[in-house]
Amino acid sequence: MKDKVLEILKENKDYISGEKISNILNVSRTAVWKNINTLKSEGYEIDSVSRKGYRLISSPDILTYEEISPYLNTDFIGKKILYFNTIDSTNKKAKEIAETSSDGTLVISEEQTSGRGRLGRNWTSPKGKSLLISILLKPKIDPSKVSNITLVGAAALVKALEDFDIQGLIKWPNDIIINDKKIAGILTELSAEINQVNYVVMGIGVNLYTNKEEFPEDIRNKAGSILSETGKTIDRKKFTGKFLNYFEKYYKEYFLGNNFHEIIKISKEKSILLGKEVRVIGRDYSYVAKVLDITSEGHLLVQKEDGAKEEIYSGEVSVRGKNGYI
Ligand code: BTN
């Protein structure tokens, strides 16, 4: 009902009376008034003038369905959005609702109290300054192909940034880098049987407006935000819409159309690792190697110092630049 009132206010550039809204929605004027007050408490600026009615002056910078959907042209991603002001972790929430929620459902929060990163790390971000989003997916694919969803996400992020004239680079498979600073990360989690995926949760954290001092001290020299690295304050809603549109496009190409070309092309063109010396760090080993290629399957092809070539699957390996880039 609140959503319907908002929709009407958005459609009407001029004042619209409470009576008219109550007639359209077939509810009492008190109900309209209550919903207007709820919207105001959420940050919508609504002017009310006696005998003229209500007029929407401005909308808050929040990532609700009502605010993002005007920017979406997707078939199934973002048809349902669970929006939170604060939550422990959007990935955790997405997993909790996975069984009963549909493919493409999003969990978005302004803040996370225990955001999770890869390899058991934390993901911290001050309230309202990031995009913290988890996408629930139910692909009918072999579990072995799931790790490539991260590449799809990374490709979609750099394409969305490009639309704002921002050049992001991909540190295979899950980080987005600007000026050698990590501005976004992806954590893809899977629930599967031996040869069947139950669901996948792809969690993305993008630092949009975070200031240097707001990052925890131990990562301050490695982390950055779009604002800190480019000086640009991009529109969160538009960015989120663009990212989701690209994500669905590439996701469909790969998982429904079996076409991985575009994603691999972007992964290579935007790679910060290709041709570079890296340190590959596994659970109980580490070695120096040169990055030769990203294969057509999305694996990282490296050459060790003894000349031997190795294909790395995204898994539990961490790849670090030898020359400063994260
Ligand atoms: C990484 O680079 O280590 C991955 C970071 C992923 C962070 C995002 S923020 C939204 C979603 N919810 C989480 O708890 N983590 C992911």
Tab-separated table of C-alpha atoms and ligand atoms in Angstrom:
chain	number	residue	atom	x	y	z
A	1	MET	CA	0.000	0.000	0.000
A	2	LYS	CA	2.835	2.418	0.908
A	3	ASP	CA	4.475	1.445	-2.391
A	4	LYS	CA	1.259	2.266	-4.275
A	5	VAL	CA	1.001	5.700	-2.624
A	6	LEU	CA	4.608	6.368	-3.586
A	7	GLU	CA	3.965	5.237	-7.144
A	8	ILE	CA	1.077	7.696	-7.449
A	9	LEU	CA	3.160	10.537	-6.012
A	10	LYS	CA	5.955	9.741	-8.450
A	11	GLU	CA	3.558	9.705	-11.410
A	12	ASN	CA	2.072	13.089	-10.469
A	13	LYS	CA	4.422	15.996	-10.881
A	14	ASP	CA	1.778	18.350	-9.429
A	15	TYR	CA	-0.152	18.176	-6.141
A	16	ILE	CA	-2.615	15.343	-5.802
A	17	SER	CA	-5.301	15.367	-3.128
A	18	GLY	CA	-5.558	12.777	-0.385
A	19	GLU	CA	-9.108	12.138	-1.562
A	20	LYS	CA	-7.985	11.348	-5.077
A	21	ILE	CA	-5.311	8.963	-3.820
A	22	SER	CA	-7.821	7.288	-1.504
A	23	ASN	CA	-10.236	6.833	-4.438
A	24	ILE	CA	-7.565	5.363	-6.718
A	25	LEU	CA	-6.477	2.898	-4.056
A	26	ASN	CA	-9.916	2.348	-2.614
A	27	VAL	CA	-8.791	3.030	0.942
A	28	SER	CA	-9.638	5.656	3.572
A	29	ARG	CA	-8.021	9.086	3.614
A	30	THR	CA	-6.608	8.269	7.046
A	31	ALA	CA	-4.830	5.286	5.530
A	32	VAL	CA	-3.358	7.542	2.842
A	33	TRP	CA	-2.235	10.055	5.482
A	34	LYS	CA	-0.604	7.301	7.563
A	35	ASN	CA	1.311	6.011	4.562
A	36	ILE	CA	2.422	9.515	3.629
A	37	ASN	CA	3.823	9.848	7.150
A	38	THR	CA	5.646	6.527	6.864
A	39	LEU	CA	7.190	7.658	3.591
A	40	LYS	CA	8.261	10.927	5.215
A	41	SER	CA	9.899	9.000	8.055
A	42	GLU	CA	11.858	7.034	5.426
A	43	GLY	CA	13.291	10.249	4.053
A	44	TYR	CA	10.839	11.129	1.268
A	45	GLU	CA	10.291	14.859	1.191
A	46	ILE	CA	6.572	15.360	0.614
A	47	ASP	CA	4.954	18.749	0.598
A	48	SER	CA	1.375	18.860	1.894
A	49	VAL	CA	-0.794	21.895	1.249
A	50	SER	CA	-4.382	22.102	2.443
A	51	ARG	CA	-6.950	21.902	-0.369
A	52	LYS	CA	-4.203	21.006	-2.873
A	53	GLY	CA	-2.889	17.770	-1.416
A	54	TYR	CA	0.517	16.134	-1.592
A	55	ARG	CA	3.523	16.537	-3.843
A	56	LEU	CA	6.748	14.551	-3.838
A	57	ILE	CA	9.705	16.922	-3.663
A	58	SER	CA	12.582	14.456	-3.394
A	59	SER	CA	13.380	10.820	-2.745
A	60	PRO	CA	16.015	9.602	-0.303
A	61	ASP	CA	19.230	7.896	-1.408
A	62	ILE	CA	18.049	4.417	-0.460
A	63	LEU	CA	18.252	1.175	-2.401
A	64	THR	CA	14.689	-0.090	-2.081
A	65	TYR	CA	12.730	-1.765	-4.873
A	66	GLU	CA	10.824	1.477	-5.516
A	67	GLU	CA	14.032	3.435	-5.947
A	68	ILE	CA	16.012	0.927	-8.015
A	69	SER	CA	13.321	-0.522	-10.278
A	70	PRO	CA	13.086	2.591	-12.533
A	71	TYR	CA	16.674	1.823	-13.591
A	72	LEU	CA	16.178	-1.902	-14.144
A	73	ASN	CA	15.394	-3.591	-17.436
A	74	THR	CA	15.902	-7.137	-16.234
A	75	ASP	CA	13.676	-10.207	-16.637
A	76	PHE	CA	14.273	-11.840	-13.301
A	77	ILE	CA	17.086	-10.131	-11.378
A	78	GLY	CA	15.685	-7.697	-8.812
A	79	LYS	CA	12.003	-8.507	-9.283
A	80	LYS	CA	12.013	-8.904	-5.536
A	81	ILE	CA	14.239	-6.882	-3.211
A	82	LEU	CA	14.588	-7.319	0.537
A	83	TYR	CA	15.886	-4.034	1.840
A	84	PHE	CA	17.427	-3.477	5.288
A	85	ASN	CA	18.732	-0.464	7.086
A	86	THR	CA	21.112	-2.686	8.983
A	87	ILE	CA	21.749	-6.439	8.988
A	88	ASP	CA	24.527	-8.830	10.010
A	89	SER	CA	25.340	-9.950	6.460
A	90	THR	CA	23.311	-9.795	3.246
A	91	ASN	CA	24.872	-13.095	2.117
A	92	LYS	CA	23.774	-14.758	5.361
A	93	LYS	CA	20.246	-13.418	4.928
A	94	ALA	CA	20.109	-14.516	1.289
A	95	LYS	CA	21.056	-18.058	2.339
A	96	GLU	CA	18.379	-18.067	5.042
A	97	ILE	CA	15.639	-17.165	2.555
A	98	ALA	CA	17.052	-19.175	-0.346
A	99	GLU	CA	14.747	-22.201	-0.189
A	100	THR	CA	11.576	-20.135	-0.216
A	101	SER	CA	12.617	-17.257	-2.461
A	102	SER	CA	12.715	-16.997	-6.223
A	103	ASP	CA	15.660	-16.888	-8.588
A	104	GLY	CA	17.040	-13.340	-8.823
A	105	THR	CA	15.860	-12.125	-5.409
A	106	LEU	CA	18.132	-9.432	-3.959
A	107	VAL	CA	19.083	-8.679	-0.380
A	108	ILE	CA	20.385	-5.142	0.085
A	109	SER	CA	21.425	-3.354	3.240
A	110	GLU	CA	22.768	0.085	4.086
A	111	GLU	CA	25.027	-1.420	6.724
A	112	GLN	CA	26.369	-4.822	7.797
A	113	THR	CA	27.372	-5.620	11.364
A	114	SER	CA	29.335	-8.721	10.345
A	115	GLY	CA	29.901	-8.468	6.614
A	116	ARG	CA	31.886	-11.375	5.247
A	117	GLY	CA	34.718	-11.417	2.779
A	118	ARG	CA	36.562	-14.226	1.036
A	119	LEU	CA	38.758	-16.692	2.923
A	120	GLY	CA	37.033	-15.983	6.239
A	121	ARG	CA	37.878	-12.271	6.244
A	122	ASN	CA	35.588	-9.464	7.384
A	123	TRP	CA	34.058	-6.858	5.113
A	124	THR	CA	33.549	-3.509	6.808
A	125	SER	CA	31.774	-0.512	5.366
A	126	PRO	CA	30.293	2.605	6.957
A	127	LYS	CA	26.537	3.020	6.709
A	128	GLY	CA	25.033	4.305	3.475
A	129	LYS	CA	28.369	4.691	1.684
A	130	SER	CA	28.505	1.425	-0.224
A	131	LEU	CA	26.547	-0.955	-2.305
A	132	LEU	CA	26.057	-4.086	-0.180
A	133	ILE	CA	24.048	-6.567	-2.151
A	134	SER	CA	23.507	-10.317	-2.417
A	135	ILE	CA	21.934	-11.932	-5.443
A	136	LEU	CA	20.163	-15.245	-4.986
A	137	LEU	CA	20.514	-17.455	-8.059
A	138	LYS	CA	19.199	-20.869	-8.894
A	139	PRO	CA	21.021	-21.932	-12.045
A	140	LYS	CA	20.461	-25.373	-13.486
A	141	ILE	CA	24.142	-26.049	-14.008
A	142	ASP	CA	26.862	-28.349	-12.816
A	143	PRO	CA	28.323	-27.115	-9.489
A	144	SER	CA	31.787	-27.024	-11.088
A	145	LYS	CA	30.689	-24.094	-13.285
A	146	VAL	CA	29.481	-21.964	-10.387
A	147	SER	CA	32.787	-20.230	-9.624
A	148	ASN	CA	32.501	-18.475	-12.984
A	149	ILE	CA	29.518	-16.520	-11.656
A	150	THR	CA	32.132	-14.401	-9.878
A	151	LEU	CA	33.681	-13.533	-13.258
A	152	VAL	CA	30.223	-12.584	-14.540
A	153	GLY	CA	29.789	-10.297	-11.519
A	154	ALA	CA	33.217	-8.711	-11.967
A	155	ALA	CA	32.605	-8.111	-15.688
A	156	ALA	CA	29.242	-6.494	-14.910
A	157	LEU	CA	30.857	-4.223	-12.301
A	158	VAL	CA	33.549	-2.889	-14.642
A	159	LYS	CA	30.988	-2.350	-17.418
A	160	ALA	CA	28.723	-0.414	-15.045
A	161	LEU	CA	31.716	1.703	-13.934
A	162	GLU	CA	32.594	2.381	-17.568
A	163	ASP	CA	29.156	3.937	-18.023
A	164	PHE	CA	30.274	6.540	-15.486
A	165	ASP	CA	33.612	7.016	-17.296
A	166	ILE	CA	35.437	5.136	-14.583
A	167	GLN	CA	38.053	2.567	-15.506
A	168	GLY	CA	38.030	-0.317	-13.045
A	169	LEU	CA	40.365	-3.274	-13.411
A	170	ILE	CA	39.661	-6.861	-12.420
A	171	LYS	CA	42.005	-8.704	-10.144
A	172	TRP	CA	40.939	-12.211	-11.072
A	173	PRO	CA	38.568	-13.473	-10.013
A	174	ASN	CA	36.749	-11.252	-7.566
A	175	ASP	CA	38.265	-7.859	-6.872
A	176	ILE	CA	37.786	-4.562	-8.646
A	177	ILE	CA	40.747	-2.235	-8.517
A	178	ILE	CA	41.157	1.475	-9.216
A	179	ASN	CA	44.581	3.126	-8.748
A	180	ASP	CA	45.894	-0.091	-7.194
A	181	LYS	CA	43.208	0.144	-4.507
A	182	LYS	CA	40.500	-2.459	-4.006
A	183	ILE	CA	37.147	-0.727	-4.359
A	184	ALA	CA	34.915	-3.803	-4.633
A	185	GLY	CA	34.887	-7.490	-3.799
A	186	ILE	CA	32.694	-10.465	-4.566
A	187	LEU	CA	31.931	-13.440	-2.347
A	188	THR	CA	30.139	-16.270	-4.132
A	189	GLU	CA	28.690	-19.006	-1.937
A	190	LEU	CA	27.184	-22.266	-3.071
A	191	SER	CA	24.760	-24.851	-1.778
A	192	ALA	CA	24.814	-27.981	-3.907
A	193	GLU	CA	24.414	-31.734	-4.174
A	194	ILE	CA	27.051	-33.725	-6.054
A	195	ASN	CA	25.815	-32.726	-9.492
A	196	GLN	CA	23.074	-30.256	-8.825
A	197	VAL	CA	23.055	-26.686	-7.582
A	198	ASN	CA	20.504	-25.859	-4.909
A	199	TYR	CA	21.316	-22.189	-4.950
A	200	VAL	CA	24.123	-19.692	-5.276
A	201	VAL	CA	24.466	-16.450	-3.365
A	202	MET	CA	26.678	-13.870	-4.982
A	203	GLY	CA	27.519	-11.074	-2.538
A	204	ILE	CA	29.010	-7.838	-3.799
A	205	GLY	CA	30.431	-5.003	-1.769
A	206	VAL	CA	31.307	-1.786	-3.594
A	207	ASN	CA	32.905	1.106	-1.719
A	208	LEU	CA	31.269	4.150	-3.235
A	209	TYR	CA	31.839	7.113	-0.955
A	210	THR	CA	34.003	5.692	1.853
A	211	ASN	CA	36.753	8.044	3.048
A	212	LYS	CA	40.273	6.735	3.592
A	213	GLU	CA	40.041	7.112	7.399
A	214	GLU	CA	36.880	5.019	7.498
A	215	PHE	CA	38.668	1.845	6.424
A	216	PRO	CA	40.118	-0.330	9.195
A	217	GLU	CA	43.770	0.546	9.734
A	218	ASP	CA	45.135	-2.808	8.568
A	219	ILE	CA	43.648	-2.400	5.063
A	220	ARG	CA	43.881	1.390	4.720
A	221	ASN	CA	46.784	1.252	2.243
A	222	LYS	CA	45.021	-1.352	0.066
A	223	ALA	CA	41.381	-0.255	0.138
A	224	GLY	CA	39.728	2.626	-1.639
A	225	SER	CA	36.361	3.842	-2.784
A	226	ILE	CA	35.122	5.235	-6.066
A	227	LEU	CA	35.075	8.679	-4.475
A	228	SER	CA	38.521	8.425	-2.908
A	229	GLU	CA	40.126	7.145	-6.112
A	230	THR	CA	38.295	9.152	-8.781
A	231	GLY	CA	36.796	12.130	-6.953
A	232	LYS	CA	33.409	11.144	-8.376
A	233	THR	CA	30.197	10.790	-6.385
A	234	ILE	CA	28.178	8.473	-8.559
A	235	ASP	CA	24.427	7.934	-8.201
A	236	ARG	CA	24.009	4.719	-6.180
A	237	LYS	CA	20.612	3.840	-7.609
A	238	LYS	CA	21.698	4.320	-11.201
A	239	PHE	CA	24.927	2.402	-10.609
A	240	THR	CA	23.052	-0.471	-8.970
A	241	GLY	CA	20.557	-0.593	-11.853
A	242	LYS	CA	23.300	-0.586	-14.477
A	243	PHE	CA	25.285	-3.263	-12.659
A	244	LEU	CA	22.242	-5.538	-12.367
A	245	ASN	CA	21.304	-5.015	-16.028
A	246	TYR	CA	24.799	-6.018	-17.177
A	247	PHE	CA	24.876	-8.865	-14.696
A	248	GLU	CA	21.672	-10.404	-16.008
A	249	LYS	CA	22.809	-9.980	-19.628
A	250	TYR	CA	26.120	-11.796	-19.091
A	251	TYR	CA	24.631	-14.337	-16.731
A	252	LYS	CA	22.054	-15.316	-19.343
A	253	GLU	CA	24.719	-15.474	-22.053
A	254	TYR	CA	26.830	-17.814	-19.990
A	255	PHE	CA	24.385	-20.006	-18.115
A	256	LEU	CA	21.475	-20.054	-20.518
A	257	GLY	CA	23.227	-19.489	-23.840
A	258	ASN	CA	26.498	-21.233	-23.070
A	259	ASN	CA	28.336	-18.207	-24.407
A	260	PHE	CA	31.310	-17.236	-22.306
A	261	HIS	CA	33.163	-15.176	-24.964
A	262	GLU	CA	32.119	-11.690	-23.910
A	263	ILE	CA	32.829	-12.364	-20.232
A	264	ILE	CA	36.291	-13.785	-20.955
A	265	LYS	CA	36.975	-10.880	-23.318
A	266	ILE	CA	36.135	-8.355	-20.590
A	267	SER	CA	38.037	-10.377	-17.956
A	268	LYS	CA	41.155	-10.195	-20.141
A	269	GLU	CA	40.804	-6.604	-21.353
A	270	LYS	CA	40.265	-5.358	-17.821
A	271	SER	CA	42.698	-7.684	-16.087
A	272	ILE	CA	45.238	-6.112	-13.756
A	273	LEU	CA	47.113	-9.417	-13.568
A	274	LEU	CA	47.820	-10.404	-17.182
A	275	GLY	CA	51.541	-10.383	-17.915
A	276	LYS	CA	52.393	-9.596	-14.301
A	277	GLU	CA	54.408	-11.445	-11.682
A	278	VAL	CA	52.206	-12.693	-8.866
A	279	ARG	CA	52.399	-14.743	-5.730
A	280	VAL	CA	49.934	-17.629	-5.682
A	281	ILE	CA	48.997	-18.493	-2.122
A	282	GLY	CA	47.246	-21.754	-1.304
A	283	ARG	CA	46.376	-23.344	2.018
A	284	ASP	CA	49.854	-24.721	2.664
A	285	TYR	CA	51.975	-23.490	-0.236
A	286	SER	CA	52.931	-20.339	-2.046
A	287	TYR	CA	54.886	-19.685	-5.226
A	288	VAL	CA	55.836	-16.893	-7.589
A	289	ALA	CA	54.566	-17.070	-11.154
A	290	LYS	CA	53.851	-15.008	-14.232
A	291	VAL	CA	50.239	-14.667	-15.379
A	292	LEU	CA	49.964	-15.816	-18.987
A	293	ASP	CA	46.248	-15.889	-19.723
A	294	ILE	CA	42.677	-16.307	-18.605
A	295	THR	CA	41.507	-19.481	-20.302
A	296	SER	CA	38.236	-19.933	-22.170
A	297	GLU	CA	36.974	-21.754	-19.049
A	298	GLY	CA	37.753	-18.735	-16.892
A	299	HIS	CA	40.835	-20.188	-15.191
A	300	LEU	CA	44.026	-18.260	-14.568
A	301	LEU	CA	46.976	-19.693	-16.499
A	302	VAL	CA	50.311	-19.009	-14.830
A	303	GLN	CA	53.900	-20.025	-15.410
A	304	LYS	CA	56.064	-20.860	-12.438
A	305	GLU	CA	59.705	-19.831	-12.173
A	306	ASP	CA	60.791	-23.345	-13.217
A	307	GLY	CA	58.801	-22.938	-16.447
A	308	ALA	CA	55.933	-25.251	-15.502
A	309	LYS	CA	52.455	-24.006	-16.372
A	310	GLU	CA	49.593	-24.198	-13.917
A	311	GLU	CA	45.882	-23.531	-14.318
A	312	ILE	CA	44.317	-21.964	-11.262
A	313	TYR	CA	40.636	-22.379	-10.480
A	314	SER	CA	39.187	-19.615	-8.357
A	315	GLY	CA	38.762	-21.833	-5.264
A	316	GLU	CA	40.768	-21.231	-2.143
A	317	VAL	CA	43.743	-19.570	-3.755
A	318	SER	CA	44.772	-16.012	-3.230
A	319	VAL	CA	46.746	-14.193	-5.921
A	320	ARG	CA	48.814	-11.204	-4.873
A	321	GLY	CA	50.661	-8.779	-7.103
A	322	LYS	CA	54.399	-8.744	-6.498
A	323	ASN	CA	54.587	-5.048	-7.316
A	324	GLY	CA	52.182	-3.437	-4.932
A	325	TYR	CA	48.777	-3.946	-6.572
A	326	ILE	CA	46.836	-5.787	-3.951
B	1	BTN	C1	36.008	-10.119	-0.709
B	1	BTN	O1	36.607	-9.382	-1.474
B	1	BTN	O2	36.591	-10.693	0.207
B	1	BTN	C2	34.528	-10.314	-0.893
B	1	BTN	C3	33.728	-9.243	-0.211
B	1	BTN	C4	32.243	-9.418	-0.356
B	1	BTN	C5	31.474	-8.442	0.505
B	1	BTN	C6	30.006	-8.483	0.216
B	1	BTN	S1	29.157	-7.132	0.955
B	1	BTN	C7	27.623	-7.846	0.566
B	1	BTN	C8	27.755	-9.334	0.785
B	1	BTN	N1	27.453	-9.691	2.162
B	1	BTN	C9	28.524	-10.142	2.819
B	1	BTN	O3	28.544	-10.476	4.015
B	1	BTN	N2	29.586	-10.155	1.993
B	1	BTN	C10	29.251	-9.716	0.670
